Amino acid sequence: MVFSVTEFLKSPTVDEFESLKKDDLIGLGLHLKLDVKSSMRKQEIRNIVAKELLAKEIFSSYDFPVEPVSSETKMSKYEFELEKMKIQLQFEKEEKERQFQIEKEEKERQFEKEEKERHLQFEREKEEREKQERMHEKELQFELEKLKLEKSAKENPVPSPLKSEFDAAKNIRLVPKFQEKSVDKYFPHFEKIAANLKWPRDFWPTLLQSVLIGKAAEVYSALSIAESSDYDKVKDTILRAYQLVPEAYSQKFRKYKKFENQTYVEFAREKEDLFDQWFRSKKIPNSFDNLRQIILIEEFKECVHQDLRTHLEDKNVKTLEEAAVLSDTYALTHKKNFVSKTQSSDSAKTSDFPKKNLQESQSSISSQSPSQGGSTSGPRSERSEASPGLVAGLNPHFFGQHLWKRSLRKRFSFPRMKVCRFFVEPSCRDLETDGISFRCLKFTYGVETTPPFNKTVHPIDKKVEYEGKELCANVFHKYVQAGTIVKVGDSFKQRFYPIRREQRMVKSKLYSSLQPNTQFTTDSDCKLIGEIVIELPKFDDRNRALDLELFFGDTELKIEVHEVETGNKVQSHFEFLE
């Protein structure tokens, strides 16, 4: 039967009220505008509704007592919360125990892994020791067998045709690869290997020719059968082909200079090695007297004419006395045509000169004959002091100049006016320099720059990083090439920019090189002439360009650096005769 609130309130009874269900009580409470919810317990709803019925005097307190919320109910809430906390604590405890167990198992696995690795390492070391012991045992056994065979060979000598059991084909793979760039170091390396492996010396040429390439292979193929079987002959021929004769070693030793990125210890070691190579190439006993003779002969050759120097080098003189005797003989033999030979042989070295310039120079001198110019007689002071200039290859030393000029004065009259003269940069202090009009450059001149790195052009060992930029260090920036004819006063100018826009100072280094196409300032033939420093104005978005200009004087090179924006100028002078 459906409960009706209105019907109940018309004739309410205690029995009917007690028999109401929870939903009926909720409906009655809502009708009475009470705050009842379905989430409440039935007893709580009953008490709220009963209080309202008592307040409205629908029921009396005698009809039924209102049951208060029992303490058991309140306690049940606390017990519930307590139980909940216990469960949570239990869960956290179990979680910690589980995490601890996982960490413990992980540590055990790590320990087992490390223990296993230690065991494997121990096993490997053990195997390695056993292997070394076996190899040592085999070596001892081999040495023992070798001694037995040697003893047996001494007691029972084998006939000579049976002695050669060396198999060259099996040993070819042990021959070191031939290096054309370091031929002088290759032969000592080859000889050490041959000696250590006890290769018969008769087989050395055969083994060597198997790795020869390039020029070495060509000169070997040009040897006769007898010469190609002589190792010393083959070695000397190859070294000569690469110009690694005593004179070449001497030049390498004397001209070797310290690189910018090289320590002094490395430089000293390399210098010492070059000297040892030079001394070994002489093939003379190592003694103070021999060293003394080498130094004396070198100094003697520095003081004589180039033709005589070449003659002494061809004769391979061993003592200073021998060099002096040969020099006197050579001087007597070539006395009559000394001047003409000097001019003809040395003029051959000036093939780089334009013919027009040579003809102009020759005509300007020869045209002043006695019939056209002044007389050859009279006091020396009245004669013109003009003298013929130096052409490439002529001896720059005082004695050579004097002898050459004296021989020419017998045939030519020099006018008071200065004549056009050639000049090739010598290393001499006593050269007359006035009247030089133009010259042929002996060196290539350039400055050191640091352009952006280009992996297709620049070697990787030259790459440097600066403020996030990849640059190439020690680049030789060519201004003018060797062999160029320049007039006195000619200049060459190029424009550069600092690496950083805010840079306040620029240092420019000037280099010279005997090679026409030097790439880097660290190359062995590249020499630092000097450096010049220019200060830049404070950076405020102006043009930071620098014009670097080379001026060629008679015997002087002047370098000027202009700061384009402000016009500031710094210059420096370099004297070639110093």
Coordinates of C-alpha atoms in Angstrom, one line a residue:
M1 CA 0.0 0.0 0.0
V2 CA 1.4 3.4 -1.0
F3 CA 2.1 5.8 1.9
S4 CA 0.3 9.1 1.7
V5 CA 1.6 12.0 3.7
T6 CA -1.7 13.9 3.7
E7 CA -3.7 10.9 4.8
F8 CA -1.2 10.2 7.6
L9 CA -1.3 13.8 8.9
K10 CA -5.1 13.8 9.0
S11 CA -5.1 10.9 11.5
P12 CA -1.6 10.2 12.7
T13 CA -0.9 7.2 15.0
V14 CA 2.2 6.1 16.7
D15 CA 2.0 2.6 15.4
E16 CA 1.7 3.8 11.8
F17 CA 4.6 6.2 12.3
E18 CA 6.8 3.4 13.7
S19 CA 5.9 1.2 10.8
L20 CA 7.0 3.8 8.2
K21 CA 9.9 2.9 5.9
K22 CA 13.0 5.1 5.3
D23 CA 11.6 6.5 2.0
D24 CA 8.2 7.2 3.7
L25 CA 10.1 9.1 6.5
I26 CA 12.1 11.1 3.9
G27 CA 8.8 12.0 2.1
L28 CA 7.2 13.0 5.4
G29 CA 10.3 15.1 6.4
L30 CA 10.4 16.9 3.1
H31 CA 6.7 17.7 3.4
L32 CA 7.4 19.2 6.8
K33 CA 10.3 21.1 5.2
L34 CA 12.9 19.3 7.2
D35 CA 16.6 18.9 6.2
V36 CA 16.6 15.2 5.6
K37 CA 18.7 13.3 3.1
S38 CA 18.8 9.8 1.7
S39 CA 22.4 9.5 2.9
M40 CA 21.2 9.6 6.5
R41 CA 20.4 6.6 8.5
K42 CA 16.8 5.7 9.0
Q43 CA 17.1 6.2 12.8
E44 CA 18.4 9.8 12.3
I45 CA 15.6 10.7 9.9
R46 CA 13.0 9.2 12.3
N47 CA 14.3 11.3 15.2
I48 CA 14.3 14.5 13.2
V49 CA 10.8 13.9 12.0
A50 CA 9.6 12.8 15.5
K51 CA 11.0 16.0 17.0
E52 CA 9.1 18.1 14.4
L53 CA 5.9 16.2 15.1
L54 CA 6.4 16.7 18.8
A55 CA 7.1 20.4 18.2
K56 CA 3.9 20.8 16.2
E57 CA 2.1 18.9 19.0
I58 CA 0.9 16.2 16.6
F59 CA 2.3 13.7 19.0
S60 CA 3.0 14.1 22.7
S61 CA 6.2 13.1 24.5
Y62 CA 4.1 10.4 26.2
D63 CA 3.3 8.8 22.9
F64 CA 6.9 7.7 22.3
P65 CA 10.3 8.9 23.4
V66 CA 12.8 10.3 20.8
E67 CA 15.7 8.0 20.6
P68 CA 18.9 10.0 20.5
V69 CA 21.8 9.1 18.3
S70 CA 23.6 6.4 20.2
S71 CA 27.1 6.6 21.3
E72 CA 27.7 3.4 19.4
T73 CA 26.9 5.2 16.2
K74 CA 29.4 7.9 17.0
M75 CA 32.0 5.4 18.0
S76 CA 31.4 3.5 14.8
K77 CA 32.5 6.5 12.8
Y78 CA 35.7 6.8 14.8
E79 CA 36.3 3.1 14.5
F80 CA 35.8 3.4 10.7
E81 CA 38.3 6.2 10.4
L82 CA 40.7 4.4 12.7
E83 CA 40.3 1.2 10.6
K84 CA 40.8 3.3 7.5
M85 CA 44.1 4.7 8.8
K86 CA 45.2 1.3 9.9
I87 CA 44.6 0.0 6.4
Q88 CA 46.4 2.9 4.9
L89 CA 49.4 2.5 7.2
Q90 CA 49.4 -1.2 6.5
F91 CA 49.4 -0.4 2.7
E92 CA 52.3 2.0 3.1
K93 CA 54.2 -0.4 5.1
E94 CA 53.7 -3.2 2.6
E95 CA 54.6 -0.7 -0.2
K96 CA 57.9 0.2 1.6
E97 CA 58.7 -3.4 2.2
R98 CA 58.0 -4.2 -1.5
Q99 CA 60.2 -1.3 -2.6
F100 CA 62.9 -2.4 -0.2
Q101 CA 62.7 -5.9 -1.6
I102 CA 63.0 -4.6 -5.2
E103 CA 66.1 -2.5 -4.3
K104 CA 67.6 -5.4 -2.5
E105 CA 67.0 -7.7 -5.5
E106 CA 68.5 -5.0 -7.8
K107 CA 71.6 -4.7 -5.6
E108 CA 71.9 -8.5 -5.5
R109 CA 71.7 -8.6 -9.3
Q110 CA 74.2 -5.8 -9.7
F111 CA 76.6 -7.5 -7.3
E112 CA 76.2 -10.8 -9.2
K113 CA 76.9 -9.0 -12.4
E114 CA 80.0 -7.3 -11.0
E115 CA 81.1 -10.6 -9.5
K116 CA 80.6 -12.3 -12.9
E117 CA 82.6 -9.6 -14.7
R118 CA 85.4 -9.9 -12.2
H119 CA 85.4 -13.6 -12.7
L120 CA 85.5 -13.2 -16.5
Q121 CA 88.3 -10.6 -16.2
F122 CA 90.2 -13.0 -14.0
E123 CA 89.7 -15.8 -16.5
R124 CA 90.8 -13.6 -19.3
E125 CA 93.9 -12.5 -17.4
K126 CA 94.6 -16.1 -16.6
E127 CA 94.2 -17.1 -20.2
E128 CA 96.5 -14.2 -21.2
R129 CA 99.1 -15.3 -18.7
E130 CA 98.9 -18.9 -19.9
K131 CA 99.2 -17.7 -23.5
Q132 CA 102.2 -15.6 -22.7
E133 CA 103.8 -18.5 -20.8
R134 CA 103.1 -20.8 -23.8
M135 CA 104.6 -18.2 -26.2
H136 CA 107.6 -17.8 -23.9
E137 CA 108.0 -21.5 -23.7
K138 CA 107.8 -21.8 -27.5
E139 CA 110.4 -19.0 -27.9
L140 CA 112.7 -20.8 -25.5
Q141 CA 112.1 -24.0 -27.4
F142 CA 112.8 -22.2 -30.6
E143 CA 116.0 -20.7 -29.3
L144 CA 117.1 -24.1 -28.0
E145 CA 116.4 -25.7 -31.4
K146 CA 118.3 -22.8 -33.0
L147 CA 121.3 -23.4 -30.8
K148 CA 121.1 -27.1 -31.6
L149 CA 121.0 -26.4 -35.3
E150 CA 123.9 -23.9 -35.1
K151 CA 125.9 -26.4 -33.1
S152 CA 125.0 -29.1 -35.6
A153 CA 125.9 -26.8 -38.5
K154 CA 129.3 -26.1 -37.0
E155 CA 130.0 -29.7 -36.4
N156 CA 128.6 -30.9 -39.8
P157 CA 128.9 -28.0 -42.3
V158 CA 126.5 -28.1 -45.2
P159 CA 127.8 -27.6 -48.8
S160 CA 127.3 -24.0 -49.9
P161 CA 124.6 -24.7 -52.6
L162 CA 122.2 -25.9 -49.8
K163 CA 122.8 -23.0 -47.3
S164 CA 120.4 -20.5 -48.9
E165 CA 117.0 -21.5 -47.7
F166 CA 115.6 -17.9 -47.5
D167 CA 112.2 -17.4 -49.1
A168 CA 111.9 -13.8 -50.3
A169 CA 108.3 -14.2 -51.4
K170 CA 107.1 -15.0 -47.8
N171 CA 108.9 -12.0 -46.4
I172 CA 107.8 -9.4 -49.0
R173 CA 104.7 -8.6 -46.9
L174 CA 106.9 -7.6 -44.0
V175 CA 108.7 -4.9 -46.1
P176 CA 107.6 -1.4 -44.9
K177 CA 105.7 0.7 -47.4
F178 CA 107.9 3.1 -49.3
Q179 CA 107.3 6.8 -48.4
E180 CA 108.4 9.3 -51.1
K181 CA 107.9 12.2 -48.7
S182 CA 110.4 10.8 -46.2
V183 CA 112.9 8.8 -48.2
D184 CA 115.8 9.7 -45.8
K185 CA 114.0 8.1 -42.9
Y186 CA 112.7 5.1 -44.9
F187 CA 116.1 3.4 -45.4
P188 CA 117.2 3.3 -41.7
H189 CA 113.7 1.9 -41.0
F190 CA 114.1 -0.7 -43.7
E191 CA 117.6 -1.7 -42.5
K192 CA 116.4 -2.1 -38.9
I193 CA 113.6 -4.4 -39.9
A194 CA 116.0 -6.4 -42.2
A195 CA 118.5 -6.7 -39.4
N196 CA 115.9 -7.8 -36.8
L197 CA 114.4 -10.4 -39.1
K198 CA 117.9 -11.5 -40.2
W199 CA 117.2 -11.2 -43.9
P200 CA 120.3 -12.1 -45.9
R201 CA 121.9 -8.8 -47.3
D202 CA 122.0 -10.3 -50.8
F203 CA 118.1 -10.3 -50.8
W204 CA 117.7 -6.7 -49.6
P205 CA 117.6 -5.2 -53.1
T206 CA 115.0 -7.8 -54.2
L207 CA 112.8 -7.1 -51.1
L208 CA 113.3 -3.3 -51.5
Q209 CA 112.3 -3.1 -55.2
S210 CA 108.9 -4.8 -54.4
V211 CA 107.7 -1.6 -52.6
L212 CA 109.4 1.1 -54.8
I213 CA 107.0 3.6 -56.4
G214 CA 107.3 6.8 -58.4
K215 CA 110.8 8.2 -59.1
A216 CA 112.4 5.5 -57.0
A217 CA 110.9 2.8 -59.2
E218 CA 112.1 4.6 -62.3
V219 CA 115.7 5.0 -61.2
Y220 CA 115.8 1.3 -60.1
S221 CA 114.6 0.1 -63.4
A222 CA 117.4 2.2 -65.1
L223 CA 120.1 0.3 -63.2
S224 CA 122.0 -2.6 -64.7
I225 CA 121.6 -6.1 -63.3
A226 CA 124.8 -5.9 -61.4
E227 CA 124.0 -2.5 -59.9
S228 CA 120.4 -3.5 -59.0
S229 CA 121.9 -6.4 -57.0
D230 CA 124.1 -4.1 -54.9
Y231 CA 122.0 -2.6 -52.0
D232 CA 124.3 0.2 -51.3
K233 CA 124.3 1.2 -55.0
V234 CA 120.5 1.1 -55.1
K235 CA 120.2 3.1 -51.9
D236 CA 122.7 5.8 -53.1
T237 CA 121.0 6.1 -56.5
I238 CA 117.5 6.5 -55.0
L239 CA 118.8 9.1 -52.5
R240 CA 120.4 11.1 -55.3
A241 CA 117.2 10.9 -57.3
Y242 CA 115.5 12.6 -54.4
Q243 CA 118.4 15.0 -54.0
L244 CA 119.2 13.5 -50.6
V245 CA 123.0 13.8 -51.0
P246 CA 125.2 15.3 -48.3
E247 CA 124.8 18.8 -49.8
A248 CA 121.0 18.5 -49.7
Y249 CA 121.2 17.4 -46.0
S250 CA 123.4 20.3 -45.3
Q251 CA 121.0 22.8 -46.8
K252 CA 118.1 21.3 -45.0
F253 CA 120.0 21.5 -41.7
R254 CA 121.0 25.2 -42.2
K255 CA 117.7 26.4 -43.6
Y256 CA 115.4 24.7 -41.2
K257 CA 113.5 27.2 -39.1
K258 CA 111.2 26.9 -36.1
F259 CA 107.5 26.8 -36.9
E260 CA 105.2 29.1 -35.0
N261 CA 103.3 26.3 -33.4
Q262 CA 106.4 24.2 -32.6
T263 CA 108.0 24.1 -29.2
Y264 CA 111.7 24.7 -28.8
V265 CA 112.3 21.2 -27.6
E266 CA 110.7 19.8 -30.8
F267 CA 112.7 22.3 -32.9
A268 CA 115.9 21.3 -31.2
R269 CA 115.2 17.6 -31.7
E270 CA 114.4 18.1 -35.4
K271 CA 117.5 20.3 -35.9
E272 CA 119.6 17.6 -34.2
D273 CA 118.1 14.9 -36.4
L274 CA 118.9 16.9 -39.5
F275 CA 122.5 17.3 -38.4
D276 CA 122.8 13.6 -37.7
Q277 CA 121.4 12.8 -41.2
W278 CA 123.9 15.2 -42.8
F279 CA 126.8 13.7 -40.9
R280 CA 125.7 10.1 -41.6
S281 CA 125.4 10.9 -45.3
K282 CA 129.1 11.7 -45.4
K283 CA 129.8 8.1 -44.5
I284 CA 132.8 9.0 -42.4
P285 CA 133.8 7.8 -38.9
N286 CA 132.3 9.7 -36.0
S287 CA 135.1 11.8 -34.5
F288 CA 135.9 15.3 -33.6
D289 CA 138.5 15.7 -36.3
N290 CA 136.0 14.6 -39.0
L291 CA 133.3 17.0 -37.7
R292 CA 135.9 19.8 -37.7
Q293 CA 136.8 19.1 -41.3
I294 CA 133.1 19.1 -42.3
I295 CA 132.5 22.5 -40.7
L296 CA 135.8 24.0 -42.2
I297 CA 134.9 22.7 -45.7
E298 CA 131.4 24.2 -45.4
E299 CA 132.7 27.6 -44.4
F300 CA 135.3 27.4 -47.2
K301 CA 132.6 26.7 -49.8
E302 CA 130.6 29.6 -48.6
C303 CA 133.5 31.9 -49.4
V304 CA 134.2 30.8 -53.0
H305 CA 132.5 31.2 -56.4
Q306 CA 129.4 29.2 -57.1
D307 CA 131.1 27.3 -60.0
L308 CA 133.9 26.3 -57.7
R309 CA 131.5 25.4 -55.0
T310 CA 129.7 23.0 -57.4
H311 CA 133.1 21.6 -58.5
L312 CA 134.0 20.8 -54.9
E313 CA 130.7 19.2 -54.2
D314 CA 131.1 16.9 -57.2
K315 CA 134.5 15.9 -56.0
N316 CA 133.2 15.1 -52.5
V317 CA 136.3 16.4 -50.7
K318 CA 137.0 15.1 -47.2
T319 CA 139.5 17.6 -45.9
L320 CA 140.1 21.3 -46.1
E321 CA 143.5 20.8 -47.6
E322 CA 142.1 18.7 -50.4
A323 CA 139.4 21.4 -51.0
A324 CA 142.1 24.1 -51.2
V325 CA 144.3 22.1 -53.6
L326 CA 141.3 21.4 -55.9
S327 CA 140.3 25.0 -55.8
D328 CA 143.7 26.2 -56.9
T329 CA 143.8 23.7 -59.7
Y330 CA 140.3 24.8 -60.8
A331 CA 141.2 28.5 -60.6
L332 CA 144.3 28.0 -62.8
T333 CA 142.4 25.9 -65.3
H334 CA 139.6 28.4 -65.7
K335 CA 141.6 31.6 -65.3
K336 CA 141.5 32.7 -69.0
N337 CA 137.7 32.5 -69.4
F338 CA 136.6 33.0 -65.8
V339 CA 134.7 36.2 -66.6
S340 CA 133.0 35.0 -69.7
K341 CA 132.0 31.7 -68.0
T342 CA 130.7 33.6 -65.1
Q343 CA 128.5 35.8 -67.2
S344 CA 127.3 33.0 -69.6
S345 CA 126.6 30.5 -66.8
D346 CA 125.0 32.8 -64.4
S347 CA 122.9 34.6 -67.0
A348 CA 121.3 31.3 -67.8
K349 CA 119.6 31.5 -64.4
T350 CA 117.8 34.6 -65.4
S351 CA 115.4 32.9 -67.8
D352 CA 112.5 34.3 -65.9
F353 CA 113.5 37.9 -66.9
P354 CA 111.6 39.3 -69.9
K355 CA 113.9 39.5 -72.9
K356 CA 112.9 43.1 -73.5
N357 CA 114.2 44.2 -70.1
L358 CA 117.5 42.3 -70.6
Q359 CA 118.0 43.8 -74.0
E360 CA 117.4 47.3 -72.7
S361 CA 119.9 46.8 -69.8
Q362 CA 122.5 45.4 -72.1
S363 CA 122.1 48.1 -74.7
S364 CA 122.2 50.9 -72.1
I365 CA 125.7 49.6 -71.0
S366 CA 127.3 48.5 -74.3
S367 CA 126.1 51.6 -76.2
Q368 CA 128.6 53.8 -74.2
S369 CA 131.7 52.7 -76.2
P370 CA 134.9 54.8 -76.2
S371 CA 133.8 56.4 -79.5
Q372 CA 130.4 57.5 -78.0
G373 CA 131.1 58.1 -74.3
G374 CA 133.9 59.6 -72.2
S375 CA 137.5 58.5 -72.3
T376 CA 138.7 55.6 -70.2
S377 CA 141.8 57.5 -69.2
G378 CA 142.2 60.1 -66.5
P379 CA 141.9 60.1 -62.7
R380 CA 139.5 57.5 -61.2
S381 CA 137.5 60.3 -59.5
E382 CA 136.6 61.8 -62.9
R383 CA 135.1 58.6 -64.2
S384 CA 131.5 57.7 -63.6
E385 CA 130.9 55.7 -60.5
A386 CA 128.0 53.9 -62.0
S387 CA 128.5 50.2 -62.1
P388 CA 126.6 47.4 -63.8
G389 CA 123.8 45.9 -61.6
L390 CA 123.4 42.4 -60.4
V391 CA 121.4 40.0 -62.5
A392 CA 119.9 36.8 -61.0
G393 CA 122.6 34.3 -60.1
L394 CA 125.7 36.6 -60.2
N395 CA 127.9 36.4 -57.2
P396 CA 126.9 39.0 -54.6
H397 CA 130.1 38.8 -52.7
F398 CA 132.6 41.7 -52.8
F399 CA 135.4 39.8 -54.4
G400 CA 133.1 38.5 -57.2
Q401 CA 131.7 42.0 -57.8
H402 CA 135.2 43.6 -57.9
L403 CA 136.6 41.0 -60.3
W404 CA 133.6 41.2 -62.6
K405 CA 133.5 45.0 -62.7
R406 CA 137.2 45.3 -63.2
S407 CA 137.0 42.9 -66.2
L408 CA 134.1 44.9 -67.7
R409 CA 135.9 48.3 -67.3
K410 CA 138.7 47.1 -69.6
R411 CA 136.1 46.8 -72.4
F412 CA 133.5 49.5 -71.5
S413 CA 133.4 53.1 -70.6
F414 CA 130.7 54.0 -68.0
P415 CA 129.1 57.5 -68.3
R416 CA 128.6 59.9 -65.5
M417 CA 124.8 59.4 -65.7
K418 CA 123.5 56.4 -63.8
V419 CA 122.5 53.6 -66.1
C420 CA 119.6 51.2 -65.6
R421 CA 120.5 48.3 -63.4
F422 CA 118.9 45.0 -62.5
F423 CA 118.9 43.8 -58.9
V424 CA 118.0 40.5 -57.4
E425 CA 117.6 40.5 -53.6
P426 CA 121.0 39.2 -52.3
S427 CA 122.1 38.5 -48.8
C428 CA 125.1 40.8 -48.8
R429 CA 126.1 44.1 -47.0
D430 CA 128.7 45.4 -49.4
L431 CA 126.5 45.8 -52.5
E432 CA 126.2 49.2 -54.0
T433 CA 122.5 50.1 -54.2
D434 CA 122.2 53.6 -55.7
G435 CA 120.9 53.8 -59.3
I436 CA 118.8 50.6 -59.1
S437 CA 115.7 51.1 -61.4
F438 CA 114.0 47.7 -61.2
R439 CA 114.6 44.2 -60.0
C440 CA 113.3 40.6 -60.2
L441 CA 111.9 39.4 -57.0
K442 CA 113.6 36.4 -55.5
F443 CA 110.9 35.8 -53.0
T444 CA 107.1 35.5 -52.9
Y445 CA 105.7 38.1 -50.4
G446 CA 102.5 37.8 -48.4
V447 CA 100.8 38.3 -45.1
E448 CA 99.2 35.9 -42.6
T449 CA 95.4 35.8 -42.6
T450 CA 92.6 33.8 -40.9
P451 CA 89.8 33.2 -43.5
P452 CA 86.7 31.1 -43.0
F453 CA 87.5 27.4 -43.0
N454 CA 86.7 25.5 -46.2
K455 CA 86.9 21.8 -45.8
T456 CA 87.3 21.2 -49.5
V457 CA 90.5 23.4 -49.6
H458 CA 92.0 23.6 -46.1
P459 CA 93.4 20.7 -44.1
I460 CA 91.5 19.7 -40.9
D461 CA 94.5 20.4 -38.7
K462 CA 94.4 24.1 -39.6
K463 CA 90.8 24.5 -38.4
V464 CA 90.3 26.7 -35.3
E465 CA 87.1 27.9 -33.7
Y466 CA 86.7 31.5 -32.6
E467 CA 83.5 32.8 -31.1
G468 CA 81.5 30.1 -32.8
K469 CA 83.1 30.6 -36.2
E470 CA 85.2 28.0 -38.0
L471 CA 88.4 29.7 -39.3
C472 CA 91.6 28.5 -41.0
A473 CA 94.8 29.4 -39.2
N474 CA 98.2 30.5 -40.7
V475 CA 97.0 31.1 -44.3
F476 CA 99.7 32.7 -46.5
H477 CA 97.9 35.5 -48.4
K478 CA 100.1 36.2 -51.5
Y479 CA 100.8 39.8 -52.5
V480 CA 103.4 39.4 -55.2
Q481 CA 105.0 36.2 -56.6
A482 CA 108.7 35.4 -57.0
G483 CA 110.1 36.2 -60.4
T484 CA 107.9 39.3 -60.8
I485 CA 109.9 42.3 -62.1
V486 CA 109.1 45.5 -60.1
K487 CA 110.2 49.0 -60.6
V488 CA 111.5 51.2 -57.7
G489 CA 108.4 52.7 -56.2
D490 CA 105.9 50.0 -57.3
S491 CA 103.3 49.1 -54.7
F492 CA 100.8 46.4 -54.1
K493 CA 97.7 47.1 -52.1
Q494 CA 94.9 44.8 -50.7
R495 CA 92.0 45.4 -48.3
F496 CA 91.4 43.4 -45.1
Y497 CA 88.9 43.3 -42.3
P498 CA 89.3 42.4 -38.6
I499 CA 87.9 39.1 -37.4
R500 CA 85.8 40.9 -34.7
R501 CA 83.9 44.1 -35.4
E502 CA 84.8 45.4 -31.9
Q503 CA 88.5 44.7 -32.3
R504 CA 90.7 47.6 -31.1
M505 CA 94.1 46.4 -32.5
V506 CA 95.3 44.5 -35.6
K507 CA 98.8 42.8 -35.9
S508 CA 99.9 42.1 -39.5
K509 CA 102.7 39.7 -40.1
L510 CA 104.8 39.9 -43.3
Y511 CA 106.3 36.7 -44.7
S512 CA 108.6 35.7 -47.6
S513 CA 108.9 32.4 -49.4
L514 CA 111.1 30.9 -52.1
Q515 CA 108.1 29.0 -53.5
P516 CA 105.6 30.7 -55.8
N517 CA 102.5 29.1 -54.3
T518 CA 103.1 28.8 -50.6
Q519 CA 99.8 27.9 -48.8
F520 CA 100.6 28.4 -45.1
T521 CA 103.0 30.5 -43.1
T522 CA 104.1 27.4 -41.2
D523 CA 105.6 25.8 -44.3
S524 CA 109.3 25.1 -44.0
D525 CA 110.2 27.5 -46.8
C526 CA 108.2 30.4 -45.3
K527 CA 110.1 33.0 -43.3
L528 CA 108.8 35.8 -41.0
I529 CA 110.2 39.2 -42.1
G530 CA 108.5 41.3 -39.5
E531 CA 105.2 42.5 -38.1
I532 CA 103.3 45.8 -37.9
V533 CA 100.6 46.8 -35.4
I534 CA 97.8 49.4 -35.9
E535 CA 95.3 50.5 -33.4
L536 CA 91.6 50.8 -34.4
P537 CA 89.2 53.4 -33.1
K538 CA 86.4 52.5 -30.7
F539 CA 83.7 50.5 -32.4
D540 CA 80.7 52.6 -33.3
D541 CA 79.4 51.0 -36.5
R542 CA 82.0 52.6 -38.7
N543 CA 83.8 51.0 -41.6
R544 CA 86.5 48.7 -40.1
A545 CA 88.4 48.1 -43.3
L546 CA 92.3 48.2 -43.4
D547 CA 94.4 48.8 -46.5
L548 CA 97.7 47.0 -46.4
E549 CA 100.2 48.2 -49.1
L550 CA 103.7 47.0 -49.9
F551 CA 106.2 49.5 -51.5
F552 CA 109.4 48.3 -53.2
G553 CA 112.4 50.6 -53.0
D554 CA 115.9 50.1 -54.3
T555 CA 116.9 47.6 -51.6
E556 CA 114.1 48.2 -49.2
L557 CA 110.5 47.0 -48.7
K558 CA 108.1 49.3 -46.9
I559 CA 104.8 48.2 -45.5
E560 CA 102.0 50.6 -44.7
V561 CA 98.7 49.9 -43.0
H562 CA 95.9 52.5 -43.4
E563 CA 92.7 52.5 -41.3
V564 CA 90.2 53.5 -44.0
E565 CA 87.7 55.3 -41.8
T566 CA 90.0 57.6 -39.8
G567 CA 93.0 57.7 -42.2
N568 CA 95.4 56.5 -39.4
K569 CA 98.6 55.1 -40.9
V570 CA 101.3 52.9 -39.6
Q571 CA 104.4 52.0 -41.6
S572 CA 107.6 49.9 -41.2
H573 CA 110.7 49.4 -43.3
F574 CA 112.7 46.2 -44.0
E575 CA 116.2 46.3 -45.6
F576 CA 117.0 43.4 -47.9
L577 CA 120.8 43.8 -47.4
E578 CA 120.6 43.3 -43.6

